[in-house]
Short mmCIF file of C-alpha atoms in Angstrom, two decimals:
data_model
loop_
_atom_site.label_atom_id
_atom_site.label_comp_id
_atom_site.label_asym_id
_atom_site.label_seq_id
_atom_site.Cartn_x
_atom_site.Cartn_y
_atom_site.Cartn_z
CA MET A 223 12.44 21.80 -9.12
CA HIS A 224 15.03 19.36 -7.91
CA VAL A 225 13.99 15.68 -8.21
CA CYS A 226 15.66 12.48 -7.48
CA VAL A 227 14.40 9.09 -8.95
CA ILE A 228 14.95 6.19 -6.57
CA TYR A 229 14.73 2.88 -8.58
CA ASN A 230 15.30 -0.79 -8.08
CA PRO A 231 17.92 -1.88 -10.60
CA ARG A 232 16.59 -5.47 -10.54
CA VAL A 233 13.33 -4.52 -12.07
CA VAL A 234 14.03 -1.35 -14.07
CA SER A 235 17.08 -0.40 -16.12
CA ASN A 236 18.68 3.07 -16.74
CA ASP A 237 17.62 2.80 -20.40
CA MET A 238 13.99 2.22 -19.46
CA LEU A 239 13.95 5.16 -17.14
CA ALA A 240 15.67 7.37 -19.70
CA GLN A 241 12.58 6.99 -21.95
CA LEU A 242 10.24 8.25 -19.11
CA LEU A 243 12.25 11.25 -17.72
CA PRO A 244 11.22 14.81 -18.67
CA ARG A 245 12.87 15.99 -21.73
CA ASN A 246 11.79 19.67 -21.85
CA ARG A 247 14.35 22.12 -20.20
CA HIS A 248 11.46 23.79 -18.32
CA GLU A 249 10.56 20.56 -16.59
CA PRO A 250 12.20 19.15 -13.52
CA THR A 251 15.82 18.05 -13.51
CA CYS A 252 16.31 14.53 -12.26
CA GLU A 253 19.01 12.47 -10.69
CA LEU A 254 18.95 8.61 -10.76
CA TRP A 255 19.57 6.95 -7.50
CA PRO A 256 19.69 3.13 -7.77
CA THR A 257 19.02 1.13 -4.53
CA ASP A 258 21.74 -1.19 -3.39
CA GLY A 259 19.81 -3.68 -1.45
CA PRO A 260 16.38 -4.88 -0.31
CA SER A 261 15.75 -1.92 2.23
CA ASP A 262 17.95 0.66 0.64
CA ALA A 263 15.08 2.89 -0.54
CA GLN A 264 14.49 4.21 2.87
CA ARG A 265 18.19 5.27 3.26
CA LEU A 266 18.13 7.04 -0.09
CA ALA A 267 14.86 8.89 0.67
CA GLN A 268 16.23 10.20 3.98
CA LEU A 269 19.34 11.33 2.06
CA ALA A 270 17.12 13.27 -0.45
CA VAL A 271 15.37 14.89 2.52
CA GLN A 272 18.64 15.91 3.99
CA ARG A 273 19.82 17.36 0.67
CA GLN A 274 16.52 19.23 0.43
CA TYR A 275 15.17 17.76 -2.87
CA ASP A 276 11.74 19.04 -3.81
CA ARG A 277 10.40 15.57 -5.00
CA ILE A 278 11.20 11.95 -4.79
CA VAL A 279 9.98 9.79 -7.61
CA VAL A 280 10.03 5.93 -6.86
CA ALA A 281 10.35 3.56 -9.85
CA GLY A 282 9.55 0.22 -8.42
CA GLY A 283 6.86 -1.75 -6.68
CA ASP A 284 4.73 -1.30 -3.54
CA GLY A 285 7.58 -2.46 -1.34
CA THR A 286 10.03 0.03 -2.71
CA VAL A 287 7.50 2.84 -2.35
CA GLY A 288 6.64 1.78 1.25
CA GLN A 289 10.45 1.79 2.13
CA ALA A 290 10.76 5.34 0.77
CA VAL A 291 7.79 6.49 2.90
CA GLN A 292 9.70 5.52 6.11
CA GLY A 293 12.65 7.81 5.01
CA ILE A 294 10.44 10.68 4.18
CA VAL A 295 7.58 10.97 6.70
CA PRO A 296 9.54 11.19 9.96
CA HIS A 297 11.77 13.92 8.60
CA CYS A 298 9.92 15.98 5.94
CA PRO A 299 6.32 15.16 5.36
CA SER A 300 5.87 18.16 2.95
CA MET A 301 8.13 16.50 0.42
CA GLU A 302 6.33 15.25 -2.66
CA LEU A 303 6.33 11.65 -3.68
CA GLY A 304 5.82 10.36 -7.21
CA ILE A 305 5.44 6.84 -8.39
CA LEU A 306 6.46 4.97 -11.63
CA PRO A 307 4.86 1.57 -11.15
CA PHE A 308 7.50 -1.11 -12.08
CA GLY A 309 6.33 -3.60 -9.43
CA THR A 310 4.32 -6.81 -9.59
CA GLY A 311 1.15 -5.84 -7.77
CA ASN A 312 1.15 -2.02 -8.12
CA ASP A 313 -1.64 -1.85 -5.83
CA LEU A 314 -0.99 1.70 -4.44
CA ALA A 315 -0.74 2.94 -8.03
CA ARG A 316 -4.11 1.51 -8.87
CA SER A 317 -5.73 3.35 -5.93
CA LEU A 318 -4.02 6.69 -7.15
CA GLY A 319 -5.31 6.33 -10.72
CA ILE A 320 -1.85 5.43 -12.13
CA ASN A 321 -2.12 2.56 -14.67
CA PRO A 322 0.90 0.32 -14.52
CA ASP A 323 0.29 -0.62 -18.15
CA LEU A 324 0.68 3.01 -19.44
CA LEU A 325 4.14 4.07 -18.07
CA GLY A 326 4.29 7.05 -20.43
CA LEU A 327 1.14 8.45 -18.77
CA ALA A 328 2.31 7.38 -15.27
CA SER A 329 5.49 9.44 -15.98
CA SER A 330 3.50 12.51 -16.86
CA TYR A 331 1.72 12.26 -13.44
CA ALA A 332 5.01 11.49 -11.52
CA PHE A 333 6.59 14.65 -12.94
CA GLY A 334 3.48 16.71 -13.11
CA ASN A 335 1.72 18.99 -10.56
CA ARG A 336 -1.32 17.15 -9.51
CA THR A 337 -0.87 16.30 -5.89
CA ALA A 338 -3.13 15.14 -2.91
CA PRO A 339 -2.45 15.04 0.72
CA LEU A 340 -2.65 11.29 1.58
CA ASP A 341 -3.28 9.82 4.95
CA LEU A 342 -1.01 7.20 6.29
CA ILE A 343 -1.25 4.42 8.84
CA ARG A 344 1.10 4.60 11.80
CA LEU A 345 1.95 1.18 13.15
CA SER A 346 3.37 0.73 16.68
CA ASP A 347 4.74 -2.56 17.92
CA THR A 348 8.44 -2.53 18.79
CA THR A 349 9.40 0.28 16.37
CA PRO A 350 6.84 2.73 14.93
CA ARG A 351 6.62 2.72 11.24
CA TYR A 352 4.15 3.79 8.49
CA CYS A 353 1.99 2.09 5.92
CA ILE A 354 0.71 3.95 2.95
CA ASN A 355 -1.55 1.20 1.30
CA VAL A 356 -2.66 -1.87 3.31
CA ALA A 357 -1.44 -3.93 6.25
CA ASN A 358 -2.66 -7.34 5.14
CA GLY A 359 -2.60 -10.08 7.80
CA GLY A 360 -3.24 -13.78 8.08
CA PHE A 361 -4.13 -15.48 4.92
CA GLY A 362 -3.24 -12.50 2.89
CA GLY A 363 0.14 -12.01 4.69
CA ARG A 364 0.89 -15.74 4.22
CA VAL A 365 0.17 -15.55 0.38
CA ALA A 366 2.50 -12.56 0.15
CA ASN A 367 5.21 -14.55 1.95
CA ASP A 368 4.71 -17.58 -0.17
CA VAL A 369 4.75 -15.92 -3.53
CA GLN A 370 8.21 -16.59 -5.04
CA SER A 371 10.28 -13.99 -6.85
CA ILE A 372 10.62 -16.24 -9.92
CA ASP A 373 6.73 -16.55 -9.95
CA LYS A 374 6.38 -12.84 -9.97
CA GLN A 375 8.78 -12.40 -12.78
CA ARG A 376 6.99 -14.98 -14.84
CA TRP A 377 3.39 -14.48 -14.05
CA GLY A 378 3.17 -10.99 -12.74
CA ALA A 379 0.22 -10.09 -10.68
CA LEU A 380 -1.34 -13.48 -11.60
CA ALA A 381 1.24 -15.06 -9.21
CA TYR A 382 -0.75 -13.76 -6.18
CA TRP A 383 -3.93 -15.46 -7.34
CA MET A 384 -2.16 -18.71 -8.18
CA THR A 385 -0.48 -18.82 -4.66
CA SER A 386 -3.88 -18.05 -3.03
CA VAL A 387 -5.52 -21.12 -4.60
CA ILE A 388 -2.60 -23.25 -3.49
CA ASP A 389 -2.68 -21.88 0.12
CA LEU A 390 -6.41 -22.74 0.34
CA VAL A 391 -5.30 -26.32 1.00
CA TYR A 392 -4.37 -25.34 4.65
CA ILE A 393 -5.78 -22.16 6.16
CA PRO A 394 -4.66 -21.40 9.66
CA GLU A 395 -7.04 -19.77 12.17
CA PHE A 396 -6.21 -16.85 14.45
CA SER A 397 -8.01 -15.84 17.72
CA ILE A 398 -8.08 -12.15 17.75
CA GLU A 399 -9.06 -9.25 20.16
CA LEU A 400 -9.77 -6.22 18.15
CA THR A 401 -10.27 -2.86 19.89
CA ILE A 402 -11.76 -0.21 17.59
CA ASP A 403 -11.27 3.35 18.89
CA ASP A 404 -12.73 3.46 22.35
CA GLU A 405 -15.29 0.77 21.90
CA PRO A 406 -15.35 -2.55 23.84
CA PRO A 407 -13.06 -5.17 22.40
CA ILE A 408 -14.28 -7.50 19.62
CA TYR A 409 -13.34 -11.23 19.81
CA ARG A 410 -13.36 -13.36 16.59
CA THR A 411 -11.81 -16.30 15.04
CA VAL A 412 -10.49 -15.37 11.66
CA ILE A 413 -8.24 -16.39 8.89
CA GLY A 414 -7.28 -12.81 7.91
CA VAL A 415 -7.42 -9.23 8.86
CA ALA A 416 -6.76 -6.13 6.62
CA ILE A 417 -6.13 -2.60 7.95
CA ALA A 418 -6.61 -0.59 4.84
CA ASN A 419 -5.93 2.99 3.72
CA GLY A 420 -5.87 2.01 -0.09
CA LYS A 421 -8.32 -0.25 -1.84
CA PHE A 422 -6.21 -2.98 -3.43
CA VAL A 423 -3.81 -5.87 -2.60
CA GLY A 424 -2.37 -8.85 -4.35
CA GLY A 425 -2.24 -7.30 -7.85
CA GLY A 426 -5.63 -5.61 -7.87
CA PHE A 427 -7.95 -7.47 -5.52
CA PRO A 428 -10.26 -4.84 -3.91
CA ILE A 429 -9.86 -5.84 -0.24
CA ALA A 430 -11.39 -2.57 0.90
CA PRO A 431 -13.74 -1.31 -1.83
CA GLN A 432 -15.04 1.70 0.12
CA ALA A 433 -11.57 2.90 1.27
CA VAL A 434 -10.58 6.47 0.63
CA MET A 435 -6.97 7.60 1.20
CA ASN A 436 -7.70 11.15 2.18
CA ASP A 437 -10.76 10.96 4.50
CA GLY A 438 -9.01 10.36 7.83
CA TRP A 439 -10.37 6.85 8.37
CA LEU A 440 -8.93 3.30 8.48
CA ASP A 441 -11.09 0.61 6.85
CA ILE A 442 -10.83 -2.77 8.67
CA ILE A 443 -11.76 -6.05 7.05
CA LEU A 444 -12.16 -9.27 9.04
CA ILE A 445 -12.15 -12.57 7.02
CA PRO A 446 -13.98 -15.26 8.95
CA SER A 447 -13.00 -18.84 9.13
CA LEU A 448 -14.90 -20.58 6.24
CA PRO A 449 -14.55 -23.68 4.15
CA PRO A 450 -12.41 -23.06 1.03
CA PHE A 451 -15.34 -23.00 -1.43
CA ASP A 452 -17.34 -20.57 0.74
CA LEU A 453 -14.22 -18.45 1.23
CA MET A 454 -13.77 -18.22 -2.53
CA THR A 455 -17.55 -17.37 -3.00
CA ALA A 456 -17.23 -14.65 -0.40
CA GLY A 457 -14.17 -13.23 -1.98
CA LEU A 458 -15.79 -13.16 -5.40
CA GLY A 459 -18.82 -11.36 -4.02
CA PHE A 460 -16.63 -8.99 -2.13
CA MET A 461 -14.65 -8.34 -5.28
CA LEU A 462 -17.86 -7.66 -7.29
CA GLY A 463 -19.35 -5.44 -4.56
CA PHE A 464 -22.27 -7.67 -3.60
CA GLU A 465 -23.88 -7.27 -0.22
CA GLN A 466 -22.25 -9.62 2.26
CA LEU A 467 -24.37 -12.09 4.31
CA PRO A 468 -24.30 -12.11 8.19
CA GLY A 469 -21.32 -14.21 9.37
CA SER A 470 -19.37 -13.39 6.18
CA VAL A 471 -16.75 -10.76 5.68
CA GLY A 472 -16.79 -8.15 8.53
CA THR A 473 -16.13 -4.36 7.80
CA PHE A 474 -15.50 -1.60 10.23
CA ARG A 475 -14.16 1.98 10.08
CA ALA A 476 -11.97 3.62 12.75
CA ARG A 477 -9.30 6.20 13.53
CA ARG A 478 -7.36 3.73 15.70
CA VAL A 479 -7.28 -0.09 16.09
CA GLN A 480 -5.42 -2.32 18.43
CA LEU A 481 -5.06 -5.85 17.37
CA ARG A 482 -3.84 -8.91 19.55
CA SER A 483 -3.60 -12.28 17.87
CA ASN A 484 -3.01 -15.76 18.99
CA PRO A 485 -0.98 -17.34 17.40
CA PRO A 486 1.04 -14.39 16.03
CA MET A 487 -0.40 -13.29 12.68
CA PRO A 488 1.90 -12.82 9.60
CA PHE A 489 1.49 -9.55 7.94
CA SER A 490 2.30 -8.03 4.67
CA ILE A 491 2.71 -4.23 5.19
CA ASP A 492 3.06 -2.56 1.86
CA GLY A 493 4.74 -5.74 0.66
CA GLU A 494 7.11 -5.96 3.66
CA LEU A 495 6.63 -8.92 5.97
CA ALA A 496 6.13 -8.70 9.72
CA LEU A 497 4.71 -10.83 12.48
CA CYS A 498 1.99 -9.40 14.68
CA GLU A 499 1.19 -10.71 18.21
CA GLU A 500 0.02 -7.24 19.45
CA MET A 501 0.08 -4.07 17.30
CA THR A 502 -1.63 -0.69 17.12
CA PHE A 503 -2.77 0.96 13.88
CA GLU A 504 -3.60 4.55 13.78
CA ILE A 505 -4.66 6.95 10.96
CA VAL A 506 -2.36 10.09 10.37
CA PRO A 507 -4.48 12.43 8.28
CA ALA A 508 -3.00 14.35 5.28
CA ALA A 509 0.49 12.95 6.17
CA LEU A 510 2.17 12.94 2.81
CA GLN A 511 1.87 14.86 -0.58
CA VAL A 512 1.56 12.27 -3.39
CA LEU A 513 1.28 12.85 -7.26
CA ILE A 514 -1.98 11.29 -8.43
CA GLY A 515 -3.59 10.37 -11.73
CA ASP A 516 -6.65 11.93 -13.39
CA TYR A 517 -9.12 9.37 -12.11
CA PRO A 518 -7.88 8.10 -8.71
CA ALA A 519 -10.02 5.28 -7.46
CA ALA A 520 -9.44 5.87 -3.72
CA ILE A 521 -9.20 9.61 -3.52
CA ASP A 522 -12.24 11.77 -2.63
CA GLU A 523 -11.60 14.73 -5.06
CA SER A 524 -14.38 16.86 -3.39
CA LEU A 525 -12.10 16.95 -0.33
CA LEU A 526 -9.29 18.21 -2.42
CA ASP A 527 -11.47 20.99 -3.81
CA ALA A 528 -12.68 21.88 -0.30
CA GLY A 529 -9.03 22.13 0.77
CA GLU A 530 -8.25 24.44 -2.11
CA ASN A 531 -11.05 26.68 -1.22
CA ASP A 532 -10.17 27.00 2.49
#
């Protein structure tokens, strides 16, 4: 098997990687490809596709993984993607059962043979692109934009929570029109919208507790306009899985969602920032083969077994 490791040299060194690479001669041979800029992972992933590598392993955070997906999916969706979680939030890794605190174990998954066909979210605004984890808009998108690099380095995932508390001082509202599949439009005033494939955002917050990444469905979460204290209470209840009261957090499931927002809503799409005035989100079932851990939180393993028996 021919494997390339795309890594962000700002967060992981060659020496750190060397300790995690396969050492057995019967295991995959690996080439190390450092990124050379904020969006270089997409270019490198596309190059790996052109050179017919069998697997890409991304050593970095959610943003680096998301960029690599853009280089893989339009050209070679059968290529396998492994993840070494060296980022701040590592939310995708959490959904896939890859513990960012156990990098040795994560390496055994990334270079192992336990794969799952994951759904992706295809976004269409000016240029079609793909999201593997969550498109998080409004308040969540603003928090992702406001988190500073120096805070990430100092506080890790806690930086998202600290920034969330600070941003509660001023919470902008958005008037949205949401069309779910072929249903009549829904009109709401919200502070946030999440279109989810995975479960987690912001370093482990379960924005979509019921999300499954291989079931062919999007999970949509609408966060209503609430006073800060009520918003924190609703968020805590949502995180703990309590039943939501009417008028609180709204949840839907769909294959396709069209969103219009006034004013335009800031989004964090797998850690990459975007501004949405009108955008369509559509599920693409079983779009990418991804290496997973032993106990993936957002994978329905009964569907994997069914696929193996077909």
